[in-house]
Amino acid sequence: TSSHNTVFARVLNPYSPTLGCREVDHREDSGGEPMDGAELRGLVMQKWKYPLDTRIHRRRDAFGKQTVWLQVMWKHLWEQSFPLTEEEYDAQLDAVAWYITEWGKADYVRD
């Protein structure tokens, strides 16, 4: 897979997976300081007031263009039915933040 076919986008609204989503070419890598799970949790809490679940998703369309995005889910840690413990939730955030940092998108997510 050619890396120039990869697009990174973030979902701004956890209740609408396409609303507010914008594409960013991988060549716009800004780098910045590394992000960790605690910072990602703080950003999510600041914006939505709940410890919402985050996931990295990727999809390839019929033309071979791959899209990768950060999805902020509507379920949150404080719900009784949330499937993760707090430790698992923190580990998930650390993993997501690691990918964001590795892809050079930490500053983009911070914005």
JSON list of C-alpha atoms in Angstrom, two decimals:
[
{"chain": "A", "resi": 1, "resn": "THR", "atom": "CA", "xyz": [0.00, 0.00, 0.00]},
{"chain": "A", "resi": 2, "resn": "SER", "atom": "CA", "xyz": [1.39, 3.36, -0.97]},
{"chain": "A", "resi": 3, "resn": "SER", "atom": "CA", "xyz": [1.50, 5.72, 1.99]},
{"chain": "A", "resi": 4, "resn": "HIS", "atom": "CA", "xyz": [0.22, 8.61, -0.16]},
{"chain": "A", "resi": 5, "resn": "ASN", "atom": "CA", "xyz": [-3.14, 6.84, -0.35]},
{"chain": "A", "resi": 6, "resn": "THR", "atom": "CA", "xyz": [-3.66, 7.18, 3.40]},
{"chain": "A", "resi": 7, "resn": "VAL", "atom": "CA", "xyz": [-5.80, 9.95, 4.81]},
{"chain": "A", "resi": 8, "resn": "PHE", "atom": "CA", "xyz": [-6.20, 10.78, 8.50]},
{"chain": "A", "resi": 9, "resn": "ALA", "atom": "CA", "xyz": [-9.33, 12.46, 9.77]},
{"chain": "A", "resi": 10, "resn": "ARG", "atom": "CA", "xyz": [-10.86, 13.02, 13.16]},
{"chain": "A", "resi": 11, "resn": "VAL", "atom": "CA", "xyz": [-14.49, 12.89, 14.07]},
{"chain": "A", "resi": 12, "resn": "LEU", "atom": "CA", "xyz": [-15.53, 16.02, 15.92]},
{"chain": "A", "resi": 13, "resn": "ASN", "atom": "CA", "xyz": [-19.00, 14.91, 16.95]},
{"chain": "A", "resi": 14, "resn": "PRO", "atom": "CA", "xyz": [-19.40, 11.53, 18.68]},
{"chain": "A", "resi": 15, "resn": "TYR", "atom": "CA", "xyz": [-23.10, 11.41, 17.81]},
{"chain": "A", "resi": 16, "resn": "SER", "atom": "CA", "xyz": [-22.58, 11.84, 14.06]},
{"chain": "A", "resi": 17, "resn": "PRO", "atom": "CA", "xyz": [-19.68, 9.87, 12.60]},
{"chain": "A", "resi": 18, "resn": "THR", "atom": "CA", "xyz": [-19.48, 12.04, 9.49]},
{"chain": "A", "resi": 19, "resn": "LEU", "atom": "CA", "xyz": [-20.45, 15.51, 10.74]},
{"chain": "A", "resi": 20, "resn": "GLY", "atom": "CA", "xyz": [-17.43, 17.71, 11.19]},
{"chain": "A", "resi": 21, "resn": "CYS", "atom": "CA", "xyz": [-15.00, 15.19, 9.76]},
{"chain": "A", "resi": 22, "resn": "ARG", "atom": "CA", "xyz": [-12.26, 16.58, 7.55]},
{"chain": "A", "resi": 23, "resn": "GLU", "atom": "CA", "xyz": [-9.51, 14.93, 5.59]},
{"chain": "A", "resi": 24, "resn": "VAL", "atom": "CA", "xyz": [-5.86, 15.71, 6.19]},
{"chain": "A", "resi": 25, "resn": "ASP", "atom": "CA", "xyz": [-3.19, 14.52, 3.81]},
{"chain": "A", "resi": 26, "resn": "HIS", "atom": "CA", "xyz": [-0.52, 12.42, 5.50]},
{"chain": "A", "resi": 27, "resn": "ARG", "atom": "CA", "xyz": [2.14, 14.82, 4.22]},
{"chain": "A", "resi": 28, "resn": "GLU", "atom": "CA", "xyz": [0.78, 17.49, 6.58]},
{"chain": "A", "resi": 29, "resn": "ASP", "atom": "CA", "xyz": [2.40, 15.72, 9.52]},
{"chain": "A", "resi": 30, "resn": "SER", "atom": "CA", "xyz": [2.98, 18.27, 12.21]},
{"chain": "A", "resi": 31, "resn": "GLY", "atom": "CA", "xyz": [4.52, 16.01, 14.82]},
{"chain": "A", "resi": 32, "resn": "GLY", "atom": "CA", "xyz": [4.67, 17.99, 18.01]},
{"chain": "A", "resi": 33, "resn": "GLU", "atom": "CA", "xyz": [5.06, 16.66, 21.49]},
{"chain": "A", "resi": 34, "resn": "PRO", "atom": "CA", "xyz": [4.10, 13.02, 22.04]},
{"chain": "A", "resi": 35, "resn": "MET", "atom": "CA", "xyz": [0.57, 12.41, 23.27]},
{"chain": "A", "resi": 36, "resn": "ASP", "atom": "CA", "xyz": [-0.31, 9.89, 25.96]},
{"chain": "A", "resi": 37, "resn": "GLY", "atom": "CA", "xyz": [-3.59, 8.40, 27.09]},
{"chain": "A", "resi": 38, "resn": "ALA", "atom": "CA", "xyz": [-3.96, 10.81, 30.00]},
{"chain": "A", "resi": 39, "resn": "GLU", "atom": "CA", "xyz": [-3.74, 13.79, 27.67]},
{"chain": "A", "resi": 40, "resn": "LEU", "atom": "CA", "xyz": [-6.20, 12.22, 25.22]},
{"chain": "A", "resi": 41, "resn": "ARG", "atom": "CA", "xyz": [-8.59, 11.56, 28.09]},
{"chain": "A", "resi": 42, "resn": "GLY", "atom": "CA", "xyz": [-8.27, 15.19, 29.17]},
{"chain": "A", "resi": 43, "resn": "LEU", "atom": "CA", "xyz": [-9.01, 16.43, 25.65]},
{"chain": "A", "resi": 44, "resn": "VAL", "atom": "CA", "xyz": [-12.10, 14.21, 25.40]},
{"chain": "A", "resi": 45, "resn": "MET", "atom": "CA", "xyz": [-13.31, 15.29, 28.85]},
{"chain": "A", "resi": 46, "resn": "GLN", "atom": "CA", "xyz": [-12.73, 18.96, 28.06]},
{"chain": "A", "resi": 47, "resn": "LYS", "atom": "CA", "xyz": [-14.75, 18.79, 24.84]},
{"chain": "A", "resi": 48, "resn": "TRP", "atom": "CA", "xyz": [-17.58, 16.41, 25.81]},
{"chain": "A", "resi": 49, "resn": "LYS", "atom": "CA", "xyz": [-17.54, 16.31, 29.66]},
{"chain": "A", "resi": 50, "resn": "TYR", "atom": "CA", "xyz": [-17.54, 12.48, 29.70]},
{"chain": "A", "resi": 51, "resn": "PRO", "atom": "CA", "xyz": [-14.75, 9.88, 29.42]},
{"chain": "A", "resi": 52, "resn": "LEU", "atom": "CA", "xyz": [-15.91, 8.71, 25.98]},
{"chain": "A", "resi": 53, "resn": "ASP", "atom": "CA", "xyz": [-14.40, 5.71, 24.26]},
{"chain": "A", "resi": 54, "resn": "THR", "atom": "CA", "xyz": [-12.00, 6.36, 21.40]},
{"chain": "A", "resi": 55, "resn": "ARG", "atom": "CA", "xyz": [-11.03, 4.05, 18.56]},
{"chain": "A", "resi": 56, "resn": "ILE", "atom": "CA", "xyz": [-8.84, 4.16, 15.48]},
{"chain": "A", "resi": 57, "resn": "HIS", "atom": "CA", "xyz": [-10.72, 3.03, 12.38]},
{"chain": "A", "resi": 58, "resn": "ARG", "atom": "CA", "xyz": [-9.50, 2.43, 8.88]},
{"chain": "A", "resi": 59, "resn": "ARG", "atom": "CA", "xyz": [-11.34, 1.72, 5.68]},
{"chain": "A", "resi": 60, "resn": "ARG", "atom": "CA", "xyz": [-10.30, 1.27, 2.06]},
{"chain": "A", "resi": 61, "resn": "ASP", "atom": "CA", "xyz": [-12.69, 2.34, -0.67]},
{"chain": "A", "resi": 62, "resn": "ALA", "atom": "CA", "xyz": [-13.24, 0.63, -4.04]},
{"chain": "A", "resi": 63, "resn": "PHE", "atom": "CA", "xyz": [-10.45, 2.73, -5.57]},
{"chain": "A", "resi": 64, "resn": "GLY", "atom": "CA", "xyz": [-7.85, 1.66, -3.02]},
{"chain": "A", "resi": 65, "resn": "LYS", "atom": "CA", "xyz": [-7.82, 4.93, -1.06]},
{"chain": "A", "resi": 66, "resn": "GLN", "atom": "CA", "xyz": [-7.39, 4.16, 2.62]},
{"chain": "A", "resi": 67, "resn": "THR", "atom": "CA", "xyz": [-8.91, 6.42, 5.26]},
{"chain": "A", "resi": 68, "resn": "VAL", "atom": "CA", "xyz": [-7.84, 6.29, 8.89]},
{"chain": "A", "resi": 69, "resn": "TRP", "atom": "CA", "xyz": [-9.68, 8.25, 11.56]},
{"chain": "A", "resi": 70, "resn": "LEU", "atom": "CA", "xyz": [-10.03, 8.78, 15.25]},
{"chain": "A", "resi": 71, "resn": "GLN", "atom": "CA", "xyz": [-13.58, 8.03, 16.27]},
{"chain": "A", "resi": 72, "resn": "VAL", "atom": "CA", "xyz": [-14.97, 9.32, 19.54]},
{"chain": "A", "resi": 73, "resn": "MET", "atom": "CA", "xyz": [-17.71, 6.92, 20.55]},
{"chain": "A", "resi": 74, "resn": "TRP", "atom": "CA", "xyz": [-20.91, 7.82, 22.40]},
{"chain": "A", "resi": 75, "resn": "LYS", "atom": "CA", "xyz": [-20.45, 5.25, 25.19]},
{"chain": "A", "resi": 76, "resn": "HIS", "atom": "CA", "xyz": [-18.48, 6.36, 28.21]},
{"chain": "A", "resi": 77, "resn": "LEU", "atom": "CA", "xyz": [-16.63, 4.93, 31.17]},
{"chain": "A", "resi": 78, "resn": "TRP", "atom": "CA", "xyz": [-19.18, 6.04, 33.75]},
{"chain": "A", "resi": 79, "resn": "GLU", "atom": "CA", "xyz": [-22.00, 3.98, 32.21]},
{"chain": "A", "resi": 80, "resn": "GLN", "atom": "CA", "xyz": [-22.76, 0.78, 34.08]},
{"chain": "A", "resi": 81, "resn": "SER", "atom": "CA", "xyz": [-22.91, -1.12, 30.78]},
{"chain": "A", "resi": 82, "resn": "PHE", "atom": "CA", "xyz": [-19.53, 0.17, 29.52]},
{"chain": "A", "resi": 83, "resn": "PRO", "atom": "CA", "xyz": [-17.55, -2.93, 28.49]},
{"chain": "A", "resi": 84, "resn": "LEU", "atom": "CA", "xyz": [-14.14, -1.84, 29.83]},
{"chain": "A", "resi": 85, "resn": "THR", "atom": "CA", "xyz": [-12.77, -1.40, 33.33]},
{"chain": "A", "resi": 86, "resn": "GLU", "atom": "CA", "xyz": [-11.05, 1.90, 34.07]},
{"chain": "A", "resi": 87, "resn": "GLU", "atom": "CA", "xyz": [-7.66, 0.21, 33.67]},
{"chain": "A", "resi": 88, "resn": "GLU", "atom": "CA", "xyz": [-8.69, -1.22, 30.28]},
{"chain": "A", "resi": 89, "resn": "TYR", "atom": "CA", "xyz": [-10.07, 2.16, 29.24]},
{"chain": "A", "resi": 90, "resn": "ASP", "atom": "CA", "xyz": [-6.78, 3.86, 30.16]},
{"chain": "A", "resi": 91, "resn": "ALA", "atom": "CA", "xyz": [-4.83, 1.19, 28.24]},
{"chain": "A", "resi": 92, "resn": "GLN", "atom": "CA", "xyz": [-7.09, 1.76, 25.21]},
{"chain": "A", "resi": 93, "resn": "LEU", "atom": "CA", "xyz": [-6.46, 5.51, 25.38]},
{"chain": "A", "resi": 94, "resn": "ASP", "atom": "CA", "xyz": [-2.70, 4.91, 25.66]},
{"chain": "A", "resi": 95, "resn": "ALA", "atom": "CA", "xyz": [-2.80, 2.73, 22.54]},
{"chain": "A", "resi": 96, "resn": "VAL", "atom": "CA", "xyz": [-4.84, 5.26, 20.56]},
{"chain": "A", "resi": 97, "resn": "ALA", "atom": "CA", "xyz": [-2.57, 8.12, 21.69]},
{"chain": "A", "resi": 98, "resn": "TRP", "atom": "CA", "xyz": [0.50, 6.07, 20.68]},
{"chain": "A", "resi": 99, "resn": "TYR", "atom": "CA", "xyz": [-0.84, 5.70, 17.12]},
{"chain": "A", "resi": 100, "resn": "ILE", "atom": "CA", "xyz": [-1.72, 9.39, 16.95]},
{"chain": "A", "resi": 101, "resn": "THR", "atom": "CA", "xyz": [1.84, 10.26, 18.01]},
{"chain": "A", "resi": 102, "resn": "GLU", "atom": "CA", "xyz": [3.43, 7.74, 15.63]},
{"chain": "A", "resi": 103, "resn": "TRP", "atom": "CA", "xyz": [1.46, 9.17, 12.72]},
{"chain": "A", "resi": 104, "resn": "GLY", "atom": "CA", "xyz": [2.58, 12.70, 13.61]},
{"chain": "A", "resi": 105, "resn": "LYS", "atom": "CA", "xyz": [-0.98, 13.88, 14.29]},
{"chain": "A", "resi": 106, "resn": "ALA", "atom": "CA", "xyz": [-0.77, 14.79, 17.99]},
{"chain": "A", "resi": 107, "resn": "ASP", "atom": "CA", "xyz": [-0.94, 18.54, 17.35]},
{"chain": "A", "resi": 108, "resn": "TYR", "atom": "CA", "xyz": [-3.76, 18.05, 14.86]},
{"chain": "A", "resi": 109, "resn": "VAL", "atom": "CA", "xyz": [-5.83, 16.17, 17.44]},
{"chain": "A", "resi": 110, "resn": "ARG", "atom": "CA", "xyz": [-5.03, 18.82, 20.05]},
{"chain": "A", "resi": 111, "resn": "ASP", "atom": "CA", "xyz": [-6.50, 21.49, 17.77]}
]
